[in-house]
Amino acid sequence: DSGVTQTPKHLITATGQRVTLRCSPRSGDLSVYWYQQSLDQGLQFLIQYYNGEERAKGNILERFSAQQFPDLHSELNLSSLELGDSALYFCASSYGTGDGPGQYFGPGTRLTVT
Amino acid sequence: EDQVTQSPEALRLQEGESSSLNCSYTVSGLRGLFWYRQDPGKGPEFLFTLYSAGEEKEKERLKATLTKKESFLHITAPKPEDSATYLCAASNTGFQKLVFGTGTRLLVSP
């Protein structure tokens, strides 16, 4: 158990809908990262927040957004969902943003868009 | 563009048969090279971070090494419970962005 929690575990929704994925980082970790993992693309970095502020952006679509709250939990919002958005979404956390131990991943949310 | 390539895509070993997994990277100004283990349907589990060429780290039957162009994950006398996908990732900006390879699926048969 990495100490990172994600809810829900599974989500099934229809095209055009909007969903929110939630992540609680390990105790003491200030950085939260979101990744998308699909069968043909592997793990793709989406976005990072550090202590409530956006720090880095990867291949995140404009239909997706995220935020980190004062209690350090984070939410990833996916809107106008398309079939191609079906994937595993992982949250990871680390203490800082610089060198040090690796990011610790949560168990993921499996999103299925029908 | 930063890139991480892992080989082989899949590897089947007999229990006790040692082997190595390869991770080649093209990242300008490497700040860290990371190895993760991922079981089906689960999140990646952190194994090692390597920072500079020549560095080695060990954990049980696993040893990770780093050169200026590639990293190896050596598995000594593997057991069936070592079966998993092993992911390699590189970063040139600390932890802000990890670039992952597509992984090596390892199957160890008893």
PDB file of C-alpha atoms in Angstrom:
ATOM      1  CA  ASP A   1       0.000   0.000   0.000  1.00  0.00           C
ATOM      2  CA  SER A   2       1.611   3.257  -1.193  1.00  0.00           C
ATOM      3  CA  GLY A   3      -0.491   5.488   1.061  1.00  0.00           C
ATOM      4  CA  VAL A   4      -2.044   7.287  -1.923  1.00  0.00           C
ATOM      5  CA  THR A   5      -5.797   6.807  -2.193  1.00  0.00           C
ATOM      6  CA  GLN A   6      -8.012   7.296  -5.227  1.00  0.00           C
ATOM      7  CA  THR A   7     -11.763   7.223  -5.649  1.00  0.00           C
ATOM      8  CA  PRO A   8     -13.757   5.859  -7.286  1.00  0.00           C
ATOM      9  CA  LYS A   9     -12.078   2.623  -8.288  1.00  0.00           C
ATOM     10  CA  HIS A  10     -14.262   2.176 -11.356  1.00  0.00           C
ATOM     11  CA  LEU A  11     -16.382   4.639 -13.302  1.00  0.00           C
ATOM     12  CA  ILE A  12     -18.637   3.924 -16.261  1.00  0.00           C
ATOM     13  CA  THR A  13     -20.222   6.853 -18.047  1.00  0.00           C
ATOM     14  CA  ALA A  14     -21.515   7.923 -21.430  1.00  0.00           C
ATOM     15  CA  THR A  15     -19.952  10.109 -24.101  1.00  0.00           C
ATOM     16  CA  GLY A  16     -20.437  13.823 -23.528  1.00  0.00           C
ATOM     17  CA  GLN A  17     -20.634  13.476 -19.759  1.00  0.00           C
ATOM     18  CA  ARG A  18     -18.394  14.967 -17.066  1.00  0.00           C
ATOM     19  CA  VAL A  19     -16.697  13.098 -14.221  1.00  0.00           C
ATOM     20  CA  THR A  20     -14.494  13.948 -11.271  1.00  0.00           C
ATOM     21  CA  LEU A  21     -11.699  11.735 -10.005  1.00  0.00           C
ATOM     22  CA  ARG A  22     -10.351  12.236  -6.512  1.00  0.00           C
ATOM     23  CA  CYS A  23      -6.905  11.661  -5.021  1.00  0.00           C
ATOM     24  CA  SER A  24      -5.517  11.929  -1.507  1.00  0.00           C
ATOM     25  CA  PRO A  25      -1.711  12.021  -1.361  1.00  0.00           C
ATOM     26  CA  ARG A  26       0.504  10.274   1.190  1.00  0.00           C
ATOM     27  CA  SER A  27       0.652  12.003   4.529  1.00  0.00           C
ATOM     28  CA  GLY A  28       3.194  14.823   4.314  1.00  0.00           C
ATOM     29  CA  ASP A  29       3.468  14.853   0.525  1.00  0.00           C
ATOM     30  CA  LEU A  30       2.942  18.251  -1.075  1.00  0.00           C
ATOM     31  CA  SER A  31       3.045  17.308  -4.765  1.00  0.00           C
ATOM     32  CA  VAL A  32       0.311  15.521  -6.645  1.00  0.00           C
ATOM     33  CA  TYR A  33       0.664  14.227 -10.201  1.00  0.00           C
ATOM     34  CA  TRP A  34      -1.958  12.864 -12.577  1.00  0.00           C
ATOM     35  CA  TYR A  35      -1.260  10.260 -15.253  1.00  0.00           C
ATOM     36  CA  GLN A  36      -3.320   8.535 -17.913  1.00  0.00           C
ATOM     37  CA  GLN A  37      -2.562   4.952 -18.891  1.00  0.00           C
ATOM     38  CA  SER A  38      -4.138   3.450 -21.964  1.00  0.00           C
ATOM     39  CA  LEU A  39      -3.242   0.203 -23.706  1.00  0.00           C
ATOM     40  CA  ASP A  40      -1.669   1.836 -26.743  1.00  0.00           C
ATOM     41  CA  GLN A  41      -0.043   4.850 -25.100  1.00  0.00           C
ATOM     42  CA  GLY A  42       1.488   3.688 -21.841  1.00  0.00           C
ATOM     43  CA  LEU A  43       1.706   6.079 -18.896  1.00  0.00           C
ATOM     44  CA  GLN A  44       1.301   9.706 -19.923  1.00  0.00           C
ATOM     45  CA  PHE A  45       1.930  12.599 -17.556  1.00  0.00           C
ATOM     46  CA  LEU A  46      -1.000  15.001 -17.409  1.00  0.00           C
ATOM     47  CA  ILE A  47      -0.388  17.629 -14.750  1.00  0.00           C
ATOM     48  CA  GLN A  48       1.338  18.340 -11.428  1.00  0.00           C
ATOM     49  CA  TYR A  49       0.310  20.442  -8.457  1.00  0.00           C
ATOM     50  CA  TYR A  50       2.565  21.477  -5.602  1.00  0.00           C
ATOM     51  CA  ASN A  51       1.021  22.815  -2.411  1.00  0.00           C
ATOM     52  CA  GLY A  52      -2.050  24.046  -4.246  1.00  0.00           C
ATOM     53  CA  GLU A  53      -0.350  25.558  -7.279  1.00  0.00           C
ATOM     54  CA  GLU A  54       0.006  24.142 -10.766  1.00  0.00           C
ATOM     55  CA  ARG A  55       3.682  23.330 -11.370  1.00  0.00           C
ATOM     56  CA  ALA A  56       3.922  21.408 -14.632  1.00  0.00           C
ATOM     57  CA  LYS A  57       1.701  20.425 -17.496  1.00  0.00           C
ATOM     58  CA  GLY A  58       2.024  17.473 -19.811  1.00  0.00           C
ATOM     59  CA  ASN A  59      -0.269  16.175 -22.514  1.00  0.00           C
ATOM     60  CA  ILE A  60      -3.469  17.288 -20.834  1.00  0.00           C
ATOM     61  CA  LEU A  61      -6.440  18.032 -23.057  1.00  0.00           C
ATOM     62  CA  GLU A  62      -8.324  21.316 -22.714  1.00  0.00           C
ATOM     63  CA  ARG A  63     -11.415  19.274 -21.745  1.00  0.00           C
ATOM     64  CA  PHE A  64      -9.520  18.117 -18.650  1.00  0.00           C
ATOM     65  CA  SER A  65      -8.711  20.225 -15.610  1.00  0.00           C
ATOM     66  CA  ALA A  66      -7.377  19.639 -12.137  1.00  0.00           C
ATOM     67  CA  GLN A  67      -6.962  21.390  -8.839  1.00  0.00           C
ATOM     68  CA  GLN A  68      -5.369  20.807  -5.467  1.00  0.00           C
ATOM     69  CA  PHE A  69      -7.202  21.904  -2.364  1.00  0.00           C
ATOM     70  CA  PRO A  70      -5.845  23.369   0.908  1.00  0.00           C
ATOM     71  CA  ASP A  71      -5.964  19.918   2.535  1.00  0.00           C
ATOM     72  CA  LEU A  72      -3.735  18.773  -0.394  1.00  0.00           C
ATOM     73  CA  HIS A  73      -6.207  16.365  -1.939  1.00  0.00           C
ATOM     74  CA  SER A  74      -6.627  16.774  -5.666  1.00  0.00           C
ATOM     75  CA  GLU A  75      -9.395  16.348  -8.195  1.00  0.00           C
ATOM     76  CA  LEU A  76      -9.156  15.683 -11.917  1.00  0.00           C
ATOM     77  CA  ASN A  77     -12.175  16.830 -13.890  1.00  0.00           C
ATOM     78  CA  LEU A  78     -12.855  15.284 -17.286  1.00  0.00           C
ATOM     79  CA  SER A  79     -15.603  16.810 -19.412  1.00  0.00           C
ATOM     80  CA  SER A  80     -17.227  16.224 -22.813  1.00  0.00           C
ATOM     81  CA  LEU A  81     -16.004  12.677 -22.540  1.00  0.00           C
ATOM     82  CA  GLU A  82     -15.121  10.711 -25.660  1.00  0.00           C
ATOM     83  CA  LEU A  83     -14.663   6.985 -26.179  1.00  0.00           C
ATOM     84  CA  GLY A  84     -10.914   7.533 -26.412  1.00  0.00           C
ATOM     85  CA  ASP A  85     -10.822   8.866 -22.863  1.00  0.00           C
ATOM     86  CA  SER A  86     -11.388   5.345 -21.552  1.00  0.00           C
ATOM     87  CA  ALA A  87      -8.230   4.526 -19.595  1.00  0.00           C
ATOM     88  CA  LEU A  88      -6.725   4.048 -16.180  1.00  0.00           C
ATOM     89  CA  TYR A  89      -6.086   7.337 -14.405  1.00  0.00           C
ATOM     90  CA  PHE A  90      -3.412   7.337 -11.754  1.00  0.00           C
ATOM     91  CA  CYS A  91      -2.542   9.854  -9.140  1.00  0.00           C
ATOM     92  CA  ALA A  92       0.934   9.949  -7.618  1.00  0.00           C
ATOM     93  CA  SER A  93       2.455  11.998  -4.840  1.00  0.00           C
ATOM     94  CA  SER A  94       5.864  13.047  -3.580  1.00  0.00           C
ATOM     95  CA  TYR A  95       7.164  15.337  -0.872  1.00  0.00           C
ATOM     96  CA  GLY A  96       8.724  18.009  -3.055  1.00  0.00           C
ATOM     97  CA  THR A  97       9.339  18.868  -6.658  1.00  0.00           C
ATOM     98  CA  GLY A  98      13.088  18.376  -6.790  1.00  0.00           C
ATOM     99  CA  ASP A  99      15.457  15.463  -6.506  1.00  0.00           C
ATOM    100  CA  GLY A 100      14.727  12.698  -4.087  1.00  0.00           C
ATOM    101  CA  PRO A 101      12.776   9.457  -3.867  1.00  0.00           C
ATOM    102  CA  GLY A 102      10.335   8.591  -6.613  1.00  0.00           C
ATOM    103  CA  GLN A 103       6.682   9.361  -6.955  1.00  0.00           C
ATOM    104  CA  TYR A 104       4.288   7.002  -5.163  1.00  0.00           C
ATOM    105  CA  PHE A 105       1.258   5.906  -7.153  1.00  0.00           C
ATOM    106  CA  GLY A 106      -2.292   5.249  -6.082  1.00  0.00           C
ATOM    107  CA  PRO A 107      -4.338   2.219  -7.182  1.00  0.00           C
ATOM    108  CA  GLY A 108      -5.939   4.126 -10.053  1.00  0.00           C
ATOM    109  CA  THR A 109      -9.433   4.840 -11.336  1.00  0.00           C
ATOM    110  CA  ARG A 110     -10.590   2.823 -14.323  1.00  0.00           C
ATOM    111  CA  LEU A 111     -12.773   5.017 -16.539  1.00  0.00           C
ATOM    112  CA  THR A 112     -14.951   3.436 -19.183  1.00  0.00           C
ATOM    113  CA  VAL A 113     -16.773   5.742 -21.596  1.00  0.00           C
ATOM    114  CA  THR A 114     -19.575   4.067 -23.535  1.00  0.00           C
TER     115      THR A 114
ATOM    116  CA  GLU B   1      12.036  15.156 -27.641  1.00  0.00           C
ATOM    117  CA  ASP B   2      12.694  13.163 -24.471  1.00  0.00           C
ATOM    118  CA  GLN B   3      12.226   9.463 -25.033  1.00  0.00           C
ATOM    119  CA  VAL B   4      12.480   6.224 -23.054  1.00  0.00           C
ATOM    120  CA  THR B   5      12.615   2.848 -24.803  1.00  0.00           C
ATOM    121  CA  GLN B   6      12.423  -0.485 -23.018  1.00  0.00           C
ATOM    122  CA  SER B   7      13.396  -3.910 -24.291  1.00  0.00           C
ATOM    123  CA  PRO B   8      12.369  -6.600 -24.598  1.00  0.00           C
ATOM    124  CA  GLU B   9       8.609  -5.980 -24.670  1.00  0.00           C
ATOM    125  CA  ALA B  10       8.049  -9.333 -23.022  1.00  0.00           C
ATOM    126  CA  LEU B  11      10.312 -11.866 -21.337  1.00  0.00           C
ATOM    127  CA  ARG B  12       9.567 -15.351 -20.171  1.00  0.00           C
ATOM    128  CA  LEU B  13      11.964 -16.958 -17.692  1.00  0.00           C
ATOM    129  CA  GLN B  14      12.123 -20.168 -15.747  1.00  0.00           C
ATOM    130  CA  GLU B  15      12.333 -19.840 -11.994  1.00  0.00           C
ATOM    131  CA  GLY B  16      16.000 -19.289 -11.091  1.00  0.00           C
ATOM    132  CA  GLU B  17      16.979 -18.145 -14.608  1.00  0.00           C
ATOM    133  CA  SER B  18      18.664 -14.741 -14.230  1.00  0.00           C
ATOM    134  CA  SER B  19      18.292 -12.029 -16.889  1.00  0.00           C
ATOM    135  CA  SER B  20      18.358  -8.287 -17.508  1.00  0.00           C
ATOM    136  CA  LEU B  21      15.856  -5.724 -18.726  1.00  0.00           C
ATOM    137  CA  ASN B  22      17.037  -2.735 -20.722  1.00  0.00           C
ATOM    138  CA  CYS B  23      15.958   0.911 -20.627  1.00  0.00           C
ATOM    139  CA  SER B  24      17.460   3.323 -23.146  1.00  0.00           C
ATOM    140  CA  TYR B  25      16.850   7.017 -22.703  1.00  0.00           C
ATOM    141  CA  THR B  26      17.409  10.197 -24.651  1.00  0.00           C
ATOM    142  CA  VAL B  27      16.877  12.941 -22.097  1.00  0.00           C
ATOM    143  CA  SER B  28      18.919  16.088 -22.039  1.00  0.00           C
ATOM    144  CA  GLY B  29      20.264  16.793 -18.587  1.00  0.00           C
ATOM    145  CA  LEU B  30      19.025  13.658 -16.845  1.00  0.00           C
ATOM    146  CA  ARG B  31      18.015  14.380 -13.249  1.00  0.00           C
ATOM    147  CA  GLY B  32      16.742  10.919 -12.375  1.00  0.00           C
ATOM    148  CA  LEU B  33      16.089   7.454 -13.808  1.00  0.00           C
ATOM    149  CA  PHE B  34      13.292   5.531 -12.092  1.00  0.00           C
ATOM    150  CA  TRP B  35      12.209   1.900 -12.044  1.00  0.00           C
ATOM    151  CA  TYR B  36       8.701   0.795 -11.131  1.00  0.00           C
ATOM    152  CA  ARG B  37       6.939  -2.539 -10.938  1.00  0.00           C
ATOM    153  CA  GLN B  38       3.288  -2.729 -12.036  1.00  0.00           C
ATOM    154  CA  ASP B  39       0.936  -5.640 -11.457  1.00  0.00           C
ATOM    155  CA  PRO B  40      -2.156  -5.957 -13.696  1.00  0.00           C
ATOM    156  CA  GLY B  41      -4.854  -3.401 -12.834  1.00  0.00           C
ATOM    157  CA  LYS B  42      -2.751  -1.804 -10.091  1.00  0.00           C
ATOM    158  CA  GLY B  43      -0.687   1.342  -9.716  1.00  0.00           C
ATOM    159  CA  PRO B  44       3.068   1.322 -10.364  1.00  0.00           C
ATOM    160  CA  GLU B  45       5.127   0.456  -7.291  1.00  0.00           C
ATOM    161  CA  PHE B  46       8.312   2.481  -6.838  1.00  0.00           C
ATOM    162  CA  LEU B  47      11.517   0.420  -6.877  1.00  0.00           C
ATOM    163  CA  PHE B  48      14.599   2.594  -7.473  1.00  0.00           C
ATOM    164  CA  THR B  49      15.882   6.033  -8.355  1.00  0.00           C
ATOM    165  CA  LEU B  50      19.295   6.386 -10.020  1.00  0.00           C
ATOM    166  CA  TYR B  51      20.912   9.786 -10.406  1.00  0.00           C
ATOM    167  CA  SER B  52      24.282   9.414 -12.104  1.00  0.00           C
ATOM    168  CA  ALA B  53      26.193   7.062 -14.382  1.00  0.00           C
ATOM    169  CA  GLY B  54      27.868   4.265 -12.469  1.00  0.00           C
ATOM    170  CA  GLU B  55      25.286   4.230  -9.710  1.00  0.00           C
ATOM    171  CA  GLU B  56      23.810   0.888  -8.633  1.00  0.00           C
ATOM    172  CA  LYS B  57      20.947   0.036  -6.285  1.00  0.00           C
ATOM    173  CA  GLU B  58      19.745  -3.319  -5.017  1.00  0.00           C
ATOM    174  CA  LYS B  59      16.571  -4.677  -3.499  1.00  0.00           C
ATOM    175  CA  GLU B  60      16.173  -8.398  -2.880  1.00  0.00           C
ATOM    176  CA  ARG B  61      16.622 -10.111  -6.274  1.00  0.00           C
ATOM    177  CA  LEU B  62      16.683  -6.845  -8.222  1.00  0.00           C
ATOM    178  CA  LYS B  63      19.654  -4.646  -9.063  1.00  0.00           C
ATOM    179  CA  ALA B  64      19.431  -1.460 -11.125  1.00  0.00           C
ATOM    180  CA  THR B  65      22.412   0.108 -12.866  1.00  0.00           C
ATOM    181  CA  LEU B  66      22.847   3.299 -14.875  1.00  0.00           C
ATOM    182  CA  THR B  67      25.140   4.388 -17.698  1.00  0.00           C
ATOM    183  CA  LYS B  68      25.077   7.613 -19.692  1.00  0.00           C
ATOM    184  CA  LYS B  69      22.670   6.152 -22.237  1.00  0.00           C
ATOM    185  CA  GLU B  70      20.828   3.290 -20.588  1.00  0.00           C
ATOM    186  CA  SER B  71      19.787   1.546 -17.439  1.00  0.00           C
ATOM    187  CA  PHE B  72      19.540  -2.145 -16.700  1.00  0.00           C
ATOM    188  CA  LEU B  73      17.355  -3.990 -14.235  1.00  0.00           C
ATOM    189  CA  HIS B  74      19.073  -7.254 -13.379  1.00  0.00           C
ATOM    190  CA  ILE B  75      16.915 -10.010 -11.928  1.00  0.00           C
ATOM    191  CA  THR B  76      18.843 -12.730 -10.130  1.00  0.00           C
ATOM    192  CA  ALA B  77      17.269 -16.147  -9.574  1.00  0.00           C
ATOM    193  CA  PRO B  78      13.729 -14.864 -10.177  1.00  0.00           C
ATOM    194  CA  LYS B  79      10.665 -16.394  -8.552  1.00  0.00           C
ATOM    195  CA  PRO B  80       7.114 -16.577  -9.957  1.00  0.00           C
ATOM    196  CA  GLU B  81       6.105 -13.671  -7.689  1.00  0.00           C
ATOM    197  CA  ASP B  82       8.500 -11.445  -9.645  1.00  0.00           C
ATOM    198  CA  SER B  83       6.130 -11.705 -12.615  1.00  0.00           C
ATOM    199  CA  ALA B  84       4.925  -8.180 -13.443  1.00  0.00           C
ATOM    200  CA  THR B  85       5.465  -5.333 -15.866  1.00  0.00           C
ATOM    201  CA  TYR B  86       8.599  -3.349 -15.110  1.00  0.00           C
ATOM    202  CA  LEU B  87       8.479   0.317 -16.078  1.00  0.00           C
ATOM    203  CA  CYS B  88      11.380   2.687 -16.546  1.00  0.00           C
ATOM    204  CA  ALA B  89      10.972   6.474 -16.424  1.00  0.00           C
ATOM    205  CA  ALA B  90      13.307   9.434 -16.832  1.00  0.00           C
ATOM    206  CA  SER B  91      13.157  13.055 -15.793  1.00  0.00           C
ATOM    207  CA  ASN B  92      15.207  16.108 -16.622  1.00  0.00           C
ATOM    208  CA  THR B  93      13.248  18.423 -14.352  1.00  0.00           C
ATOM    209  CA  GLY B  94      13.332  16.708 -10.992  1.00  0.00           C
ATOM    210  CA  PHE B  95       9.910  15.203 -10.380  1.00  0.00           C
ATOM    211  CA  GLN B  96       7.786  17.536 -12.369  1.00  0.00           C
ATOM    212  CA  LYS B  97       7.467  15.310 -15.372  1.00  0.00           C
ATOM    213  CA  LEU B  98       8.343  11.649 -15.740  1.00  0.00           C
ATOM    214  CA  VAL B  99       8.647  10.200 -19.231  1.00  0.00           C
ATOM    215  CA  PHE B 100       7.779   6.507 -19.086  1.00  0.00           C
ATOM    216  CA  GLY B 101       8.760   3.657 -21.348  1.00  0.00           C
ATOM    217  CA  THR B 102       6.098   1.161 -22.376  1.00  0.00           C
ATOM    218  CA  GLY B 103       7.465  -1.490 -20.029  1.00  0.00           C
ATOM    219  CA  THR B 104       8.741  -5.059 -20.104  1.00  0.00           C
ATOM    220  CA  ARG B 105       6.211  -7.766 -19.228  1.00  0.00           C
ATOM    221  CA  LEU B 106       8.064 -10.406 -17.226  1.00  0.00           C
ATOM    222  CA  LEU B 107       6.642 -13.882 -16.685  1.00  0.00           C
ATOM    223  CA  VAL B 108       8.513 -16.283 -14.417  1.00  0.00           C
ATOM    224  CA  SER B 109       7.383 -19.885 -14.616  1.00  0.00           C
ATOM    225  CA  PRO B 110       7.895 -22.366 -11.770  1.00  0.00           C
TER     226      PRO B 110
END
